[in-house]
Amino acid sequence: MPKSLPKRPSKAATKSKTQHHPSMQQISDEEPTIAKPTTRVVAILYDGMLILALLFLVGTALTVIGTLLTMETGTQSSQAQSLPTWYQNVIMTPSFVLTLVAFYGLFWRRGGQTLGMQTWRLKTVNNSGHLLTWGQSFKRILAACLMPLLFGIIGSLIGGSRALLLTSAFLGLIFNYVFCLFNRRGLAMQDMLSNTITLKMPKVAHEGLWRGFKNRKKNQ
């Protein structure tokens, strides 16, 4: 006589086995944690490429407009002139700042994530766990620029060269995240100054950027 086939486990038994299996429980029990500085820096590098492209487009458009409005155009390269200092300080610099604020503010308000942050499952929220307002976004950006600005001023006072200024400002940016290593909660400088926080989201709770946009729109 042929041997009887083994009985299939019931759905209830399979569910019970899944619930008690430690490797399956690990994903469901995972919770958001404060993002590590290395992950945050990598996400910034991702976003940096897009930001540089946006700033280049804005700068090119403003340069063309400024040249047409404030300068006499020649026909030879030797007749080329630089834009007036007042135009660079009053028009171009604020436009670059507004571009930066608009980039981060739009993404933080809609889904809490930029494109680079989405890649690494990072999400920025306020201390209550809600998405940032425009005011909170602006405050966080200013807080993130504080140390690069201070380091840049120190660098300009020491050497005065453009290269030293940029290097000093970059060191100030890195300082924001080195600060995480000395803060007992792992917060960056801009987190503390703006009362916001960047979290590393678990896979089960991770929400895609465009889905976050749609959900934000539904809740409004």
PDB file of C-alpha atoms in Angstrom:
ATOM      1  CA  MET A   1       0.000   0.000   0.000  1.00  0.00           C
ATOM      2  CA  PRO A   2       1.308   3.497  -0.781  1.00  0.00           C
ATOM      3  CA  LYS A   3       2.406   5.589   2.096  1.00  0.00           C
ATOM      4  CA  SER A   4      -0.020   8.284   3.156  1.00  0.00           C
ATOM      5  CA  LEU A   5       0.986  11.823   2.224  1.00  0.00           C
ATOM      6  CA  PRO A   6       1.909  14.166   5.086  1.00  0.00           C
ATOM      7  CA  LYS A   7      -0.830  16.528   6.107  1.00  0.00           C
ATOM      8  CA  ARG A   8      -0.467  20.189   5.187  1.00  0.00           C
ATOM      9  CA  PRO A   9      -0.248  22.507   8.151  1.00  0.00           C
ATOM     10  CA  SER A  10      -3.375  24.504   8.740  1.00  0.00           C
ATOM     11  CA  LYS A  11      -3.487  28.270   8.145  1.00  0.00           C
ATOM     12  CA  ALA A  12      -3.748  28.841  11.857  1.00  0.00           C
ATOM     13  CA  ALA A  13      -0.607  26.789  12.491  1.00  0.00           C
ATOM     14  CA  THR A  14       1.277  28.646   9.741  1.00  0.00           C
ATOM     15  CA  LYS A  15       0.213  31.999  11.177  1.00  0.00           C
ATOM     16  CA  SER A  16       1.262  30.933  14.641  1.00  0.00           C
ATOM     17  CA  LYS A  17       4.648  29.785  13.354  1.00  0.00           C
ATOM     18  CA  THR A  18       5.163  33.113  11.565  1.00  0.00           C
ATOM     19  CA  GLN A  19       4.298  35.075  14.655  1.00  0.00           C
ATOM     20  CA  HIS A  20       6.837  33.195  16.765  1.00  0.00           C
ATOM     21  CA  HIS A  21       9.613  33.129  14.172  1.00  0.00           C
ATOM     22  CA  PRO A  22      12.269  35.660  15.309  1.00  0.00           C
ATOM     23  CA  SER A  23      13.499  36.556  11.804  1.00  0.00           C
ATOM     24  CA  MET A  24       9.940  37.371  10.682  1.00  0.00           C
ATOM     25  CA  GLN A  25       9.232  39.382  13.791  1.00  0.00           C
ATOM     26  CA  GLN A  26      12.314  41.555  13.288  1.00  0.00           C
ATOM     27  CA  ILE A  27      10.816  43.578  10.424  1.00  0.00           C
ATOM     28  CA  SER A  28       7.436  44.108  12.076  1.00  0.00           C
ATOM     29  CA  ASP A  29       8.998  45.184  15.381  1.00  0.00           C
ATOM     30  CA  GLU A  30      11.428  47.652  13.789  1.00  0.00           C
ATOM     31  CA  GLU A  31      10.777  51.274  14.707  1.00  0.00           C
ATOM     32  CA  PRO A  32      12.061  54.606  13.384  1.00  0.00           C
ATOM     33  CA  THR A  33      15.417  55.615  14.844  1.00  0.00           C
ATOM     34  CA  ILE A  34      17.458  58.794  14.765  1.00  0.00           C
ATOM     35  CA  ALA A  35      19.422  58.834  11.512  1.00  0.00           C
ATOM     36  CA  LYS A  36      23.164  58.322  11.714  1.00  0.00           C
ATOM     37  CA  PRO A  37      25.417  61.168  10.536  1.00  0.00           C
ATOM     38  CA  THR A  38      27.090  59.123   7.784  1.00  0.00           C
ATOM     39  CA  THR A  39      23.742  58.242   6.211  1.00  0.00           C
ATOM     40  CA  ARG A  40      22.616  61.860   6.370  1.00  0.00           C
ATOM     41  CA  VAL A  41      25.794  63.117   4.714  1.00  0.00           C
ATOM     42  CA  VAL A  42      25.408  60.607   1.874  1.00  0.00           C
ATOM     43  CA  ALA A  43      21.809  61.755   1.343  1.00  0.00           C
ATOM     44  CA  ILE A  44      23.024  65.368   1.199  1.00  0.00           C
ATOM     45  CA  LEU A  45      25.544  64.424  -1.483  1.00  0.00           C
ATOM     46  CA  TYR A  46      22.720  62.887  -3.511  1.00  0.00           C
ATOM     47  CA  ASP A  47      20.616  66.036  -3.156  1.00  0.00           C
ATOM     48  CA  GLY A  48      23.646  68.243  -3.753  1.00  0.00           C
ATOM     49  CA  MET A  49      23.863  67.234  -7.398  1.00  0.00           C
ATOM     50  CA  LEU A  50      20.252  68.272  -7.983  1.00  0.00           C
ATOM     51  CA  ILE A  51      20.667  71.493  -5.993  1.00  0.00           C
ATOM     52  CA  LEU A  52      23.769  72.468  -7.967  1.00  0.00           C
ATOM     53  CA  ALA A  53      21.852  71.945 -11.201  1.00  0.00           C
ATOM     54  CA  LEU A  54      19.006  74.161  -9.957  1.00  0.00           C
ATOM     55  CA  LEU A  55      21.410  76.873  -8.781  1.00  0.00           C
ATOM     56  CA  PHE A  56      23.194  76.748 -12.132  1.00  0.00           C
ATOM     57  CA  LEU A  57      19.921  77.294 -13.994  1.00  0.00           C
ATOM     58  CA  VAL A  58      18.887  80.138 -11.683  1.00  0.00           C
ATOM     59  CA  GLY A  59      22.335  81.728 -11.923  1.00  0.00           C
ATOM     60  CA  THR A  60      22.380  81.506 -15.702  1.00  0.00           C
ATOM     61  CA  ALA A  61      18.935  83.080 -16.018  1.00  0.00           C
ATOM     62  CA  LEU A  62      19.793  85.914 -13.608  1.00  0.00           C
ATOM     63  CA  THR A  63      23.114  86.545 -15.345  1.00  0.00           C
ATOM     64  CA  VAL A  64      21.400  86.945 -18.708  1.00  0.00           C
ATOM     65  CA  ILE A  65      18.741  89.220 -17.205  1.00  0.00           C
ATOM     66  CA  GLY A  66      21.339  91.268 -15.321  1.00  0.00           C
ATOM     67  CA  THR A  67      23.491  91.661 -18.395  1.00  0.00           C
ATOM     68  CA  LEU A  68      20.569  92.945 -20.467  1.00  0.00           C
ATOM     69  CA  LEU A  69      19.340  95.343 -17.793  1.00  0.00           C
ATOM     70  CA  THR A  70      22.514  96.740 -16.229  1.00  0.00           C
ATOM     71  CA  MET A  71      25.320  96.431 -18.762  1.00  0.00           C
ATOM     72  CA  GLU A  72      26.205  97.493 -22.272  1.00  0.00           C
ATOM     73  CA  THR A  73      26.973  94.453 -24.386  1.00  0.00           C
ATOM     74  CA  GLY A  74      29.942  94.522 -26.735  1.00  0.00           C
ATOM     75  CA  THR A  75      30.810  92.467 -29.746  1.00  0.00           C
ATOM     76  CA  GLN A  76      34.192  91.117 -28.564  1.00  0.00           C
ATOM     77  CA  SER A  77      35.248  88.972 -25.636  1.00  0.00           C
ATOM     78  CA  SER A  78      37.605  91.712 -24.444  1.00  0.00           C
ATOM     79  CA  GLN A  79      34.562  93.923 -23.857  1.00  0.00           C
ATOM     80  CA  ALA A  80      33.009  91.466 -21.406  1.00  0.00           C
ATOM     81  CA  GLN A  81      32.342  92.897 -17.957  1.00  0.00           C
ATOM     82  CA  SER A  82      31.243  91.483 -14.611  1.00  0.00           C
ATOM     83  CA  LEU A  83      27.817  92.174 -13.177  1.00  0.00           C
ATOM     84  CA  PRO A  84      27.535  95.079 -10.728  1.00  0.00           C
ATOM     85  CA  THR A  85      28.222  94.200  -7.105  1.00  0.00           C
ATOM     86  CA  TRP A  86      24.830  95.481  -5.986  1.00  0.00           C
ATOM     87  CA  TYR A  87      23.085  93.164  -8.465  1.00  0.00           C
ATOM     88  CA  GLN A  88      25.036  90.154  -7.220  1.00  0.00           C
ATOM     89  CA  ASN A  89      24.317  90.947  -3.546  1.00  0.00           C
ATOM     90  CA  VAL A  90      20.742  92.203  -3.804  1.00  0.00           C
ATOM     91  CA  ILE A  91      19.366  89.987  -6.589  1.00  0.00           C
ATOM     92  CA  MET A  92      21.477  86.897  -7.153  1.00  0.00           C
ATOM     93  CA  THR A  93      22.442  85.894  -3.600  1.00  0.00           C
ATOM     94  CA  PRO A  94      18.868  86.133  -2.203  1.00  0.00           C
ATOM     95  CA  SER A  95      17.626  84.197  -5.243  1.00  0.00           C
ATOM     96  CA  PHE A  96      20.053  81.365  -4.497  1.00  0.00           C
ATOM     97  CA  VAL A  97      18.886  81.304  -0.863  1.00  0.00           C
ATOM     98  CA  LEU A  98      15.216  81.243  -1.927  1.00  0.00           C
ATOM     99  CA  THR A  99      15.950  78.387  -4.335  1.00  0.00           C
ATOM    100  CA  LEU A 100      17.479  76.379  -1.488  1.00  0.00           C
ATOM    101  CA  VAL A 101      14.555  77.153   0.828  1.00  0.00           C
ATOM    102  CA  ALA A 102      12.011  76.252  -1.869  1.00  0.00           C
ATOM    103  CA  PHE A 103      13.757  72.947  -2.638  1.00  0.00           C
ATOM    104  CA  TYR A 104      13.885  71.675   0.933  1.00  0.00           C
ATOM    105  CA  GLY A 105      10.690  73.362   2.061  1.00  0.00           C
ATOM    106  CA  LEU A 106       8.592  71.813  -0.687  1.00  0.00           C
ATOM    107  CA  PHE A 107       9.866  68.286  -0.073  1.00  0.00           C
ATOM    108  CA  TRP A 108       9.812  68.518   3.729  1.00  0.00           C
ATOM    109  CA  ARG A 109       6.283  69.931   3.774  1.00  0.00           C
ATOM    110  CA  ARG A 110       4.871  67.386   1.346  1.00  0.00           C
ATOM    111  CA  GLY A 111       6.475  64.134   2.432  1.00  0.00           C
ATOM    112  CA  GLY A 112       9.306  64.867   4.848  1.00  0.00           C
ATOM    113  CA  GLN A 113      11.797  63.552   2.287  1.00  0.00           C
ATOM    114  CA  THR A 114      13.944  64.890  -0.512  1.00  0.00           C
ATOM    115  CA  LEU A 115      14.985  62.587  -3.348  1.00  0.00           C
ATOM    116  CA  GLY A 116      18.266  61.757  -1.608  1.00  0.00           C
ATOM    117  CA  MET A 117      16.518  61.152   1.717  1.00  0.00           C
ATOM    118  CA  GLN A 118      14.031  58.805   0.081  1.00  0.00           C
ATOM    119  CA  THR A 119      16.887  56.644  -1.220  1.00  0.00           C
ATOM    120  CA  TRP A 120      18.141  56.077   2.337  1.00  0.00           C
ATOM    121  CA  ARG A 121      14.688  56.015   4.003  1.00  0.00           C
ATOM    122  CA  LEU A 122      15.244  59.249   5.907  1.00  0.00           C
ATOM    123  CA  LYS A 123      12.421  61.521   6.990  1.00  0.00           C
ATOM    124  CA  THR A 124      12.503  64.947   8.660  1.00  0.00           C
ATOM    125  CA  VAL A 125       9.717  65.847  11.084  1.00  0.00           C
ATOM    126  CA  ASN A 126       9.230  68.221  13.989  1.00  0.00           C
ATOM    127  CA  ASN A 127       9.431  67.139  17.629  1.00  0.00           C
ATOM    128  CA  SER A 128       5.731  66.236  17.556  1.00  0.00           C
ATOM    129  CA  GLY A 129       6.262  63.835  14.658  1.00  0.00           C
ATOM    130  CA  HIS A 130       4.422  65.994  12.115  1.00  0.00           C
ATOM    131  CA  LEU A 131       5.655  67.297   8.768  1.00  0.00           C
ATOM    132  CA  LEU A 132       7.352  70.676   8.854  1.00  0.00           C
ATOM    133  CA  THR A 133       5.622  73.961   8.140  1.00  0.00           C
ATOM    134  CA  TRP A 134       7.233  76.590   5.906  1.00  0.00           C
ATOM    135  CA  GLY A 135       8.371  78.449   9.022  1.00  0.00           C
ATOM    136  CA  GLN A 136       9.948  75.336  10.536  1.00  0.00           C
ATOM    137  CA  SER A 137      11.611  74.474   7.217  1.00  0.00           C
ATOM    138  CA  PHE A 138      13.108  77.954   6.947  1.00  0.00           C
ATOM    139  CA  LYS A 139      14.298  77.810  10.562  1.00  0.00           C
ATOM    140  CA  ARG A 140      15.953  74.445   9.980  1.00  0.00           C
ATOM    141  CA  ILE A 141      17.750  75.671   6.849  1.00  0.00           C
ATOM    142  CA  LEU A 142      19.034  78.744   8.699  1.00  0.00           C
ATOM    143  CA  ALA A 143      20.204  76.515  11.558  1.00  0.00           C
ATOM    144  CA  ALA A 144      22.048  74.257   9.100  1.00  0.00           C
ATOM    145  CA  CYS A 145      23.777  77.294   7.546  1.00  0.00           C
ATOM    146  CA  LEU A 146      24.853  78.818  10.872  1.00  0.00           C
ATOM    147  CA  MET A 147      28.051  76.828  11.437  1.00  0.00           C
ATOM    148  CA  PRO A 148      29.211  76.962   7.772  1.00  0.00           C
ATOM    149  CA  LEU A 149      28.705  80.742   7.919  1.00  0.00           C
ATOM    150  CA  LEU A 150      30.693  81.095  11.156  1.00  0.00           C
ATOM    151  CA  PHE A 151      33.477  78.838   9.890  1.00  0.00           C
ATOM    152  CA  GLY A 152      33.529  80.755   6.598  1.00  0.00           C
ATOM    153  CA  ILE A 153      33.886  84.093   8.410  1.00  0.00           C
ATOM    154  CA  ILE A 154      36.759  82.710  10.479  1.00  0.00           C
ATOM    155  CA  GLY A 155      38.427  81.373   7.323  1.00  0.00           C
ATOM    156  CA  SER A 156      38.109  84.728   5.553  1.00  0.00           C
ATOM    157  CA  LEU A 157      39.616  86.535   8.549  1.00  0.00           C
ATOM    158  CA  ILE A 158      42.560  84.124   8.669  1.00  0.00           C
ATOM    159  CA  GLY A 159      43.469  83.972   4.982  1.00  0.00           C
ATOM    160  CA  GLY A 160      40.995  85.955   2.937  1.00  0.00           C
ATOM    161  CA  SER A 161      41.282  83.710  -0.127  1.00  0.00           C
ATOM    162  CA  ARG A 162      38.191  82.272  -1.806  1.00  0.00           C
ATOM    163  CA  ALA A 163      39.527  78.713  -1.520  1.00  0.00           C
ATOM    164  CA  LEU A 164      40.021  79.035   2.236  1.00  0.00           C
ATOM    165  CA  LEU A 165      36.552  80.546   2.596  1.00  0.00           C
ATOM    166  CA  LEU A 166      34.897  77.637   0.808  1.00  0.00           C
ATOM    167  CA  THR A 167      36.986  75.074   2.692  1.00  0.00           C
ATOM    168  CA  SER A 168      36.083  76.648   6.018  1.00  0.00           C
ATOM    169  CA  ALA A 169      32.379  76.710   5.122  1.00  0.00           C
ATOM    170  CA  PHE A 170      32.550  73.025   4.144  1.00  0.00           C
ATOM    171  CA  LEU A 171      34.169  72.188   7.492  1.00  0.00           C
ATOM    172  CA  GLY A 172      31.325  74.017   9.187  1.00  0.00           C
ATOM    173  CA  LEU A 173      28.835  71.820   7.331  1.00  0.00           C
ATOM    174  CA  ILE A 174      30.685  68.687   8.437  1.00  0.00           C
ATOM    175  CA  PHE A 175      30.724  70.006  12.009  1.00  0.00           C
ATOM    176  CA  ASN A 176      26.916  69.923  12.019  1.00  0.00           C
ATOM    177  CA  TYR A 177      27.044  66.143  11.703  1.00  0.00           C
ATOM    178  CA  VAL A 178      30.178  65.496  13.768  1.00  0.00           C
ATOM    179  CA  PHE A 179      28.146  67.082  16.554  1.00  0.00           C
ATOM    180  CA  CYS A 180      25.900  63.973  16.440  1.00  0.00           C
ATOM    181  CA  LEU A 181      28.757  61.903  17.858  1.00  0.00           C
ATOM    182  CA  PHE A 182      28.878  64.040  21.001  1.00  0.00           C
ATOM    183  CA  ASN A 183      25.154  64.527  21.511  1.00  0.00           C
ATOM    184  CA  ARG A 184      23.680  61.803  23.709  1.00  0.00           C
ATOM    185  CA  ARG A 185      20.576  61.531  21.487  1.00  0.00           C
ATOM    186  CA  GLY A 186      22.574  61.642  18.264  1.00  0.00           C
ATOM    187  CA  LEU A 187      21.068  64.940  17.124  1.00  0.00           C
ATOM    188  CA  ALA A 188      22.778  67.223  14.615  1.00  0.00           C
ATOM    189  CA  MET A 189      23.294  70.904  15.276  1.00  0.00           C
ATOM    190  CA  GLN A 190      20.363  71.933  13.062  1.00  0.00           C
ATOM    191  CA  ASP A 191      18.114  69.423  14.835  1.00  0.00           C
ATOM    192  CA  MET A 192      18.688  71.079  18.188  1.00  0.00           C
ATOM    193  CA  LEU A 193      18.461  74.668  16.951  1.00  0.00           C
ATOM    194  CA  SER A 194      15.235  74.144  14.978  1.00  0.00           C
ATOM    195  CA  ASN A 195      13.452  71.576  17.211  1.00  0.00           C
ATOM    196  CA  THR A 196      13.236  69.108  14.348  1.00  0.00           C
ATOM    197  CA  ILE A 197      14.639  65.639  13.818  1.00  0.00           C
ATOM    198  CA  THR A 198      15.650  63.337  10.955  1.00  0.00           C
ATOM    199  CA  LEU A 199      14.632  59.705  11.350  1.00  0.00           C
ATOM    200  CA  LYS A 200      15.671  56.476   9.680  1.00  0.00           C
ATOM    201  CA  MET A 201      12.395  54.831   8.705  1.00  0.00           C
ATOM    202  CA  PRO A 202      11.857  51.041   8.748  1.00  0.00           C
ATOM    203  CA  LYS A 203      10.964  49.348   5.489  1.00  0.00           C
ATOM    204  CA  VAL A 204       7.452  48.493   6.630  1.00  0.00           C
ATOM    205  CA  ALA A 205       6.735  52.119   7.539  1.00  0.00           C
ATOM    206  CA  HIS A 206       8.670  53.715   4.707  1.00  0.00           C
ATOM    207  CA  GLU A 207       6.482  55.821   2.468  1.00  0.00           C
ATOM    208  CA  GLY A 208       7.589  56.659  -1.045  1.00  0.00           C
ATOM    209  CA  LEU A 209       8.045  60.286  -1.993  1.00  0.00           C
ATOM    210  CA  TRP A 210       5.147  60.511  -4.429  1.00  0.00           C
ATOM    211  CA  ARG A 211       2.852  58.536  -2.142  1.00  0.00           C
ATOM    212  CA  GLY A 212       3.735  60.968   0.621  1.00  0.00           C
ATOM    213  CA  PHE A 213       2.751  63.834  -1.670  1.00  0.00           C
ATOM    214  CA  LYS A 214      -0.600  62.193  -2.410  1.00  0.00           C
ATOM    215  CA  ASN A 215      -1.345  61.386   1.235  1.00  0.00           C
ATOM    216  CA  ARG A 216      -0.435  64.922   2.272  1.00  0.00           C
ATOM    217  CA  LYS A 217      -2.842  66.273  -0.325  1.00  0.00           C
ATOM    218  CA  LYS A 218      -5.665  64.011   0.881  1.00  0.00           C
ATOM    219  CA  ASN A 219      -5.204  65.096   4.492  1.00  0.00           C
ATOM    220  CA  GLN A 220      -5.403  68.799   3.651  1.00  0.00           C
TER     221      GLN A 220
END
